[in-house]
PDB file of C-alpha atoms and ligand atoms in Angstrom:
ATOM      1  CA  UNK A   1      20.897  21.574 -10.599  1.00 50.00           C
ATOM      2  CA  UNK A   2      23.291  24.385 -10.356  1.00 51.00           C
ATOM      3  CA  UNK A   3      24.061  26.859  -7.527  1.00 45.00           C
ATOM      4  CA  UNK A   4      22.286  30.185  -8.689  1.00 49.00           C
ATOM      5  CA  UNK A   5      22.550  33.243  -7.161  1.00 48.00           C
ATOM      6  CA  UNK A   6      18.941  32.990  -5.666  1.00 70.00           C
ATOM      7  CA  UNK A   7      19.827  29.931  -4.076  1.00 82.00           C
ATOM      8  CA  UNK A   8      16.858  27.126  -4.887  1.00 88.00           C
ATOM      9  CA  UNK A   9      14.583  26.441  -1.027  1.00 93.00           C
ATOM     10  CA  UNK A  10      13.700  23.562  -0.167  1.00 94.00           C
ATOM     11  CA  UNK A  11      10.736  22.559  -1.408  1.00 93.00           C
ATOM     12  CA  UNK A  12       9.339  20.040   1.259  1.00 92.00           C
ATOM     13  CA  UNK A  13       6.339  20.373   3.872  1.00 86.00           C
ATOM     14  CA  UNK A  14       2.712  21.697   3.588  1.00 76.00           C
ATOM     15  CA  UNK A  15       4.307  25.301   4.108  1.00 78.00           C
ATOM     16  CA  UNK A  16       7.526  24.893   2.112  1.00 86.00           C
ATOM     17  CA  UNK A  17      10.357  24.311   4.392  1.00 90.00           C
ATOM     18  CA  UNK A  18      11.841  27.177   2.856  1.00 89.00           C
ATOM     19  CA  UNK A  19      15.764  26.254   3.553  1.00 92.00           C
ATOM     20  CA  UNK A  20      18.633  26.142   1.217  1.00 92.00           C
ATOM     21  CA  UNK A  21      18.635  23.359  -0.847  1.00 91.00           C
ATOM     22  CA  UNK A  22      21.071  23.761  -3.645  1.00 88.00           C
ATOM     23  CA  UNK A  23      21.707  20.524  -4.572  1.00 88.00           C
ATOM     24  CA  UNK A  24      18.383  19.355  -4.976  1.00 92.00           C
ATOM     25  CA  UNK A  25      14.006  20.056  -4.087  1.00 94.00           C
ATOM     26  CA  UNK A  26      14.422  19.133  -0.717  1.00 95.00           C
ATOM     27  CA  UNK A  27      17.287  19.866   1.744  1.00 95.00           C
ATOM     28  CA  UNK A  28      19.041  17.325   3.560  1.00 93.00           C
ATOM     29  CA  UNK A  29      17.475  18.399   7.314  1.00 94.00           C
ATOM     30  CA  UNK A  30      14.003  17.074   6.015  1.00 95.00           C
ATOM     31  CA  UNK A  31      15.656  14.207   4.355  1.00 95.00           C
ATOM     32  CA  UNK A  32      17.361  13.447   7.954  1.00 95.00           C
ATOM     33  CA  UNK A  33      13.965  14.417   9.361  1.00 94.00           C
ATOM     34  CA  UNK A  34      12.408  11.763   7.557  1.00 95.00           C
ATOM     35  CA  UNK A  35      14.967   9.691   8.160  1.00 95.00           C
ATOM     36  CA  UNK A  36      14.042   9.595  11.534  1.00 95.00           C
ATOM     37  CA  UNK A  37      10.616   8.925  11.136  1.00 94.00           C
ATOM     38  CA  UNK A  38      11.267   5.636   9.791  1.00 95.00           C
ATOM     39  CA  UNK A  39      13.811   4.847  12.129  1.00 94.00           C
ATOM     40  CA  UNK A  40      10.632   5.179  14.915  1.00 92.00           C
ATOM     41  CA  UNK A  41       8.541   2.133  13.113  1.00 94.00           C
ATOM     42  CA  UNK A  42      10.098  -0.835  14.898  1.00 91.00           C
ATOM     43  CA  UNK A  43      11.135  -3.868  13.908  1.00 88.00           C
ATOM     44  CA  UNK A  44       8.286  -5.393  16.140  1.00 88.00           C
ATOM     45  CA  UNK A  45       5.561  -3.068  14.424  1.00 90.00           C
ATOM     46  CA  UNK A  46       7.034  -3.802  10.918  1.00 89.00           C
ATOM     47  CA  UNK A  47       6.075  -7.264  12.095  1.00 85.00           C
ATOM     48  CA  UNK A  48       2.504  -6.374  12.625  1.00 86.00           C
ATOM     49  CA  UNK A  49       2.005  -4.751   9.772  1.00 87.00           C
ATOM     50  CA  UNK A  50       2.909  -8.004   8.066  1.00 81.00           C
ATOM     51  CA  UNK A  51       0.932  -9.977  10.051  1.00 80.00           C
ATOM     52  CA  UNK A  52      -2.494  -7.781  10.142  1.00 81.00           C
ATOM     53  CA  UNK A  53      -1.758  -7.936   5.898  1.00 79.00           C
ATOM     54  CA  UNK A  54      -1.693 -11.892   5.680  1.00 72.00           C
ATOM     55  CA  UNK A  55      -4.849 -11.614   7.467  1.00 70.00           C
ATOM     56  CA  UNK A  56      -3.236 -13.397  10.997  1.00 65.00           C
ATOM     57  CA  UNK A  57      -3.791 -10.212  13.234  1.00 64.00           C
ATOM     58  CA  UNK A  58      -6.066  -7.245  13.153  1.00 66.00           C
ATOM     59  CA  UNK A  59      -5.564  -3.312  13.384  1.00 67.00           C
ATOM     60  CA  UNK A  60      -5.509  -1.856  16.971  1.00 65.00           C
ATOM     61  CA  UNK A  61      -8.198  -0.212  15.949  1.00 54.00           C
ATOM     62  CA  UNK A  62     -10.213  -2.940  14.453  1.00 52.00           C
ATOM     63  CA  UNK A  63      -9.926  -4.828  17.717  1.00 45.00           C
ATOM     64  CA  UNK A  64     -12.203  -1.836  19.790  1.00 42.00           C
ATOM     65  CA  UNK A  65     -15.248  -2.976  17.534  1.00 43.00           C
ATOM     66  CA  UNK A  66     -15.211  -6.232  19.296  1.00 40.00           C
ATOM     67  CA  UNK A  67     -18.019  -9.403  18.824  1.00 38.00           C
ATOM     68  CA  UNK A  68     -19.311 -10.320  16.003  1.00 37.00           C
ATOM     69  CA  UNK A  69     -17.414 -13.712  16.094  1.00 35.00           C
ATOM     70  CA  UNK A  70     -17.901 -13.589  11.890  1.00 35.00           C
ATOM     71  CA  UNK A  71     -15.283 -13.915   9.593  1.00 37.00           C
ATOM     72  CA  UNK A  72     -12.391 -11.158   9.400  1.00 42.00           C
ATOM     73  CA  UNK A  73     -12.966  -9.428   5.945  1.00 46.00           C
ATOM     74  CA  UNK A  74      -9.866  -9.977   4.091  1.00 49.00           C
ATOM     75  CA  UNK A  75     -10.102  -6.765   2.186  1.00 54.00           C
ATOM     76  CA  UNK A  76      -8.287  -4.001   0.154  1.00 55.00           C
ATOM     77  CA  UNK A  77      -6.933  -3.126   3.900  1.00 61.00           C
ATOM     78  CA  UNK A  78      -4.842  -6.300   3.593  1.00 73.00           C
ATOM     79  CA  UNK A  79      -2.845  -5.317   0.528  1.00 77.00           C
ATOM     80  CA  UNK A  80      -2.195  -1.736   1.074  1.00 81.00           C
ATOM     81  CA  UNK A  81      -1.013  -2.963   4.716  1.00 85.00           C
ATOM     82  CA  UNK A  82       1.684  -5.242   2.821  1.00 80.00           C
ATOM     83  CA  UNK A  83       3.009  -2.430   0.980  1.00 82.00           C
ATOM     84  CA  UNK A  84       3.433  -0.847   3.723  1.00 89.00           C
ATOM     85  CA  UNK A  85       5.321  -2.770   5.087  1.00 87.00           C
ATOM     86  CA  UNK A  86       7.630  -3.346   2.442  1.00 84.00           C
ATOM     87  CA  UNK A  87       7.742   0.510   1.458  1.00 90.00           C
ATOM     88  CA  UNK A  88       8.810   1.155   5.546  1.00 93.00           C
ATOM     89  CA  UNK A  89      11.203  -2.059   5.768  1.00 88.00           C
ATOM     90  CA  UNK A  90      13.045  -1.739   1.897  1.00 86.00           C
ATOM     91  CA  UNK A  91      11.582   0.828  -0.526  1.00 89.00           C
ATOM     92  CA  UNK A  92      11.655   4.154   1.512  1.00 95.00           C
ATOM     93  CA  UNK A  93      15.430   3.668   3.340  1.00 93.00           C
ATOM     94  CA  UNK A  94      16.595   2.857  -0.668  1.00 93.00           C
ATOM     95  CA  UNK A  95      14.956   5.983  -2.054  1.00 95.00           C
ATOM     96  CA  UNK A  96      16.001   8.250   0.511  1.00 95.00           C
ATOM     97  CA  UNK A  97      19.885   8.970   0.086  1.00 94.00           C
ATOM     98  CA  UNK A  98      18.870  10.044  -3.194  1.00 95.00           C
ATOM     99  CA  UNK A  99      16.014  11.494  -2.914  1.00 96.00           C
ATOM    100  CA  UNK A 100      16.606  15.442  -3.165  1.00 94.00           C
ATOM    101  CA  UNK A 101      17.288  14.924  -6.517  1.00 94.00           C
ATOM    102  CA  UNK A 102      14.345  13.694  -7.281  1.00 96.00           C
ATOM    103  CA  UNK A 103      11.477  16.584  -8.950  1.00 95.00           C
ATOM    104  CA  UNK A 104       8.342  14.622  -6.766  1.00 95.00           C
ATOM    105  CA  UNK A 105      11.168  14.388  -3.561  1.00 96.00           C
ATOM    106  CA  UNK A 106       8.369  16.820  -1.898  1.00 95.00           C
ATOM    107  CA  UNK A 107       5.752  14.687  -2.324  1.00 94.00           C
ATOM    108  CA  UNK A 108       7.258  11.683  -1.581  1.00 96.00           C
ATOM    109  CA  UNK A 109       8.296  12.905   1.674  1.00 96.00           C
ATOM    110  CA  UNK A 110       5.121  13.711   2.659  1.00 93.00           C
ATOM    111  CA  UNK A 111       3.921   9.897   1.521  1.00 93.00           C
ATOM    112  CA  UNK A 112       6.493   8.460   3.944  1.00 95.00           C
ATOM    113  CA  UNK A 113       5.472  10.784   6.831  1.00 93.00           C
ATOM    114  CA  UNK A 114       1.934   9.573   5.748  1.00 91.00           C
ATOM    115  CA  UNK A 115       2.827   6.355   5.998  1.00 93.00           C
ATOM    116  CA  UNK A 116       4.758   6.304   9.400  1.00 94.00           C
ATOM    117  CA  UNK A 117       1.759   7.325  10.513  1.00 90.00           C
ATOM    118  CA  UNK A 118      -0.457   5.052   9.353  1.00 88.00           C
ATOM    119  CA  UNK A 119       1.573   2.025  10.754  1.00 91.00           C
ATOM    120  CA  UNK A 120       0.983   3.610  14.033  1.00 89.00           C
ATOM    121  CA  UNK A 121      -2.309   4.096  13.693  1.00 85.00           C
ATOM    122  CA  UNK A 122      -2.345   0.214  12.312  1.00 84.00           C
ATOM    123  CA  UNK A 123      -0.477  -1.603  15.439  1.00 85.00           C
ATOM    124  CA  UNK A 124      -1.254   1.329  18.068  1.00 81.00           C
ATOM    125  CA  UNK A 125      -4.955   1.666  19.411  1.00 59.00           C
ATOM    126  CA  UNK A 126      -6.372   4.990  18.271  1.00 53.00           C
ATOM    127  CA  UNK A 127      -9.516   5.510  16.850  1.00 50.00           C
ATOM    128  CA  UNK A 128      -8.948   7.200  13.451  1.00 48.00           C
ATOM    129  CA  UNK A 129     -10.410   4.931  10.490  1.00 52.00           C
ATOM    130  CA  UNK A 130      -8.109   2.931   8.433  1.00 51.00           C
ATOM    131  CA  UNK A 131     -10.236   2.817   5.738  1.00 49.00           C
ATOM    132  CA  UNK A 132     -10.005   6.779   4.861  1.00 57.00           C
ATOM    133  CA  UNK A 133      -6.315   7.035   5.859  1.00 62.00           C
ATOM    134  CA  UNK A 134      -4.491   9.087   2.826  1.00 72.00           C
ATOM    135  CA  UNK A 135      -1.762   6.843   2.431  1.00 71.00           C
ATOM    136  CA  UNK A 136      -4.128   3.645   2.481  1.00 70.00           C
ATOM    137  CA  UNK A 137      -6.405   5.480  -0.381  1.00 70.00           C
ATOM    138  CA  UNK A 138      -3.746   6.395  -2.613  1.00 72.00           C
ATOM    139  CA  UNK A 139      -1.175   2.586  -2.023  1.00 71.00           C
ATOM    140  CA  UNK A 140      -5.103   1.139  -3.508  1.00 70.00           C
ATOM    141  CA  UNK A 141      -5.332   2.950  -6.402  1.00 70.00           C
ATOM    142  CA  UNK A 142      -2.097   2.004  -7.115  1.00 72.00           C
ATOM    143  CA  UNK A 143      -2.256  -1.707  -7.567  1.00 77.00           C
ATOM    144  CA  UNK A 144      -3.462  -2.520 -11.221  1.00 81.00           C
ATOM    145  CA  UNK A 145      -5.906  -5.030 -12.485  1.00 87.00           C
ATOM    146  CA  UNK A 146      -4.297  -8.399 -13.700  1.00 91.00           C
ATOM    147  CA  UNK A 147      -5.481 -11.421 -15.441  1.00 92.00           C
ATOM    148  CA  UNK A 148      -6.583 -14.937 -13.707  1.00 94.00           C
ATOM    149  CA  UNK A 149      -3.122 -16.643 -13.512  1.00 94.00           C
ATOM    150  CA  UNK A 150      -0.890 -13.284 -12.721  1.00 92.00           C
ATOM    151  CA  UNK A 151      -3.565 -12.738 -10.103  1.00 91.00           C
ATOM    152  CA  UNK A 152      -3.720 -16.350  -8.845  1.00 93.00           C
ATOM    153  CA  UNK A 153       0.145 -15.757  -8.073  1.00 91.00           C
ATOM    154  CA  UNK A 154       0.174 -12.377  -6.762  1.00 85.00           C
ATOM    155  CA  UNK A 155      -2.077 -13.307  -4.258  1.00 83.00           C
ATOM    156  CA  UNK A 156      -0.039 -16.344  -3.186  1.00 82.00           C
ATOM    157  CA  UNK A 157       3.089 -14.483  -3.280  1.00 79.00           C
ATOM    158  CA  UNK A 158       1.832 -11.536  -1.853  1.00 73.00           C
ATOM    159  CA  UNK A 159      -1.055 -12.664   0.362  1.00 71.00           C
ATOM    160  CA  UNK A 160       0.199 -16.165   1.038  1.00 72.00           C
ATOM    161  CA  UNK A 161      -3.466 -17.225  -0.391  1.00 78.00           C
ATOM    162  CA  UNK A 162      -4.288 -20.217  -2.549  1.00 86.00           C
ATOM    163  CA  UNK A 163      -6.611 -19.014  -5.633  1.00 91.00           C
ATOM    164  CA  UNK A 164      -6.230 -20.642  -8.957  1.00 95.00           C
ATOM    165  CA  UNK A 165      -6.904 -19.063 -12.010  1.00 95.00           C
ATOM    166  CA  UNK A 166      -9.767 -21.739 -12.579  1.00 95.00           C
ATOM    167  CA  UNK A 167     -11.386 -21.190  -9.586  1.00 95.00           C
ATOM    168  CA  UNK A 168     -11.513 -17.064 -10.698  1.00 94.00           C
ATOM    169  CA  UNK A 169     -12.937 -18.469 -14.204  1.00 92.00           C
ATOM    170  CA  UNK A 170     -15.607 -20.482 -12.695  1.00 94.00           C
ATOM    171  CA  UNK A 171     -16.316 -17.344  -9.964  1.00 94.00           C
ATOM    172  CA  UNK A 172     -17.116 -15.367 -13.714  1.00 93.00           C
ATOM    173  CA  UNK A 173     -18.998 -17.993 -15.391  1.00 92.00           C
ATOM    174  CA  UNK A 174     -21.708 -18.185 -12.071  1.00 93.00           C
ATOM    175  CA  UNK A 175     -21.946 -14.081 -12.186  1.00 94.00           C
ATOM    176  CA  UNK A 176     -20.334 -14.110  -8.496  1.00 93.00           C
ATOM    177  CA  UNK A 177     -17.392 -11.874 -10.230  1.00 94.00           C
ATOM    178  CA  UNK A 178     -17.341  -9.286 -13.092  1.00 92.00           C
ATOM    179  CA  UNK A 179     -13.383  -8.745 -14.873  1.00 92.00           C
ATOM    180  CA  UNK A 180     -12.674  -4.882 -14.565  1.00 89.00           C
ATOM    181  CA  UNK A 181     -11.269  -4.929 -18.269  1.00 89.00           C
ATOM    182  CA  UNK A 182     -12.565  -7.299 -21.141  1.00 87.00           C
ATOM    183  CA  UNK A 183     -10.803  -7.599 -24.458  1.00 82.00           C
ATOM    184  CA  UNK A 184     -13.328  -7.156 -27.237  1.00 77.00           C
ATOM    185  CA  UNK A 185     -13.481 -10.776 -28.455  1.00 75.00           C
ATOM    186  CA  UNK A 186     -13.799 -12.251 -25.142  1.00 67.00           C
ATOM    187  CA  UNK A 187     -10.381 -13.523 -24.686  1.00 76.00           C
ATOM    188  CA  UNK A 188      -8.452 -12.250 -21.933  1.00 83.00           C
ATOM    189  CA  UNK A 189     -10.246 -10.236 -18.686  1.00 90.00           C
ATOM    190  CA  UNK A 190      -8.569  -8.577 -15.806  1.00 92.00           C
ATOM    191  CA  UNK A 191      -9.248  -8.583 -12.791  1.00 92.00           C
ATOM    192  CA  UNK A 192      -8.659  -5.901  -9.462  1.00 87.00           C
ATOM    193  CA  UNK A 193      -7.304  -8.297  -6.192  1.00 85.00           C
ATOM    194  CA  UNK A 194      -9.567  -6.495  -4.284  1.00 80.00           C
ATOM    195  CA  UNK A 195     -12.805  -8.420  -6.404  1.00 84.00           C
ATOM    196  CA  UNK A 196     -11.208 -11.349  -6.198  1.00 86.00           C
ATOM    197  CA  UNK A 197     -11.007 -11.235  -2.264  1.00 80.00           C
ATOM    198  CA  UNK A 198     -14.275 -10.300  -1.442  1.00 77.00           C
ATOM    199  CA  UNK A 199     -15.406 -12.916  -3.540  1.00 83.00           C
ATOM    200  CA  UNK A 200     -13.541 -15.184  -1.335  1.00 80.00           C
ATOM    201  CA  UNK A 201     -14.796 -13.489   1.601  1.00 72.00           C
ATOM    202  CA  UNK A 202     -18.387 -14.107   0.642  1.00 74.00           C
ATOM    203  CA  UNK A 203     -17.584 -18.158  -0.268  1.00 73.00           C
ATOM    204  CA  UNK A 204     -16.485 -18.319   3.368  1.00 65.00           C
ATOM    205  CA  UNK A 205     -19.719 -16.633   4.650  1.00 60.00           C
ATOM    206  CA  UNK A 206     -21.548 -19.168   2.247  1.00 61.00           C
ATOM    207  CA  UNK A 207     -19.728 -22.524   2.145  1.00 53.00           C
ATOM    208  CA  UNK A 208     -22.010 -23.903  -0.300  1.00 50.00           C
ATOM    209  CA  UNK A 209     -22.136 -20.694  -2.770  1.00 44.00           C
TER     210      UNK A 209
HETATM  211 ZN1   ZN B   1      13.680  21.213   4.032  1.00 72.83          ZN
END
């Protein structure tokens, strides 16, 4: 980008930040700015977040509903949290430096700020629903269907959770699962994680399902 005489603005924040930004979309105070906003996540809540995602703690705001005594769902929270985790602790601090060169740098700002929040709404108590944050809603329609052994691994790479790709097959041959994607002659189906663990969520309900 080139240094015109109407200098570009910057093109960051729900009512345009509006300051020079020659160089790039966005100018450097609200990549600073943002900056900053990651630096406040700690390493302790980064912790958290990893922990509520493998399923071994549970949102602040999860713990207010108290009882119940039944099993934690282990739901599409759980992998959106992971991301999270890894887009505050890796992903983010990498994109950032060179961020105002990038056309969507606006909108990625506003993810991270989106997502700083949510991990304090995640290991602070506050009230707000997890389950309609913005930045939980769009990490989940991110992740992509896969098929029985690419999912079987994800999960125990991702998840730390044992689920063989026979165990998937025989979920789909008793009905308790349906693929997302079929190919026409029956051979290969893909499944979304997020079927796959509330199948597993309803085996532990049922033991002898
Ligand atoms: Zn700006």
């Amino acid at each position: 980008m080139r240094v015109d005489e109407e200098t570009h603005q910057c093109e960051a924040g729900a009512t345009k930040c509006g300051r020079p930004a020659p160089y790039g979309y966005v100018c450097y105070q609200c990549i600073d700015d943002t900056q900053a906003r990651l630096d406040e996540v700690t390493p302790e809540q980064r912790l958290d977040l990893d922990l509520i995602a493998r399923g071994e703690a549970r949102p602040a705001n999860r713990n207010k509903e108290g009882g119940g005594g039944g099993i934690e769902r282990r739901d599409a929270l759980n992998i959106a949290v992971w991301q999270l985790a890894r887009d505050i602790g890796i992903e983010w601090p990498r994109m950032l430096p060179t961020l105002h060169r990038d056309p969507d740098a606006a909108k990625i700002l506003h993810r991270i700020h989106q997502g700083v929040s949510t991990a304090h709404r995640l290991t602070e108590a506050q009230d707000e629903s997890t389950h309609t944050d913005d930045y939980l809603q769009w990490r989940m329609s991110q992740i992509r269907v896969m098929r029985a052994a690419d999912l079987s691994a994800w999960l125990h790479h991702y998840l730390g959770l044992r689920v063989s790709a026979a165990r998937i097959r025989k979920w789909r041959e008793r009905g308790l699962i349906e693929p997302r994607i079929k190919s026409p002659k029956g051979g290969y189906s893909w499944y979304h994680p997020v079927d796959v663990l509330r199948t597993l969520d309803s085996m532990e309900r049922e033991p002898a399902a």
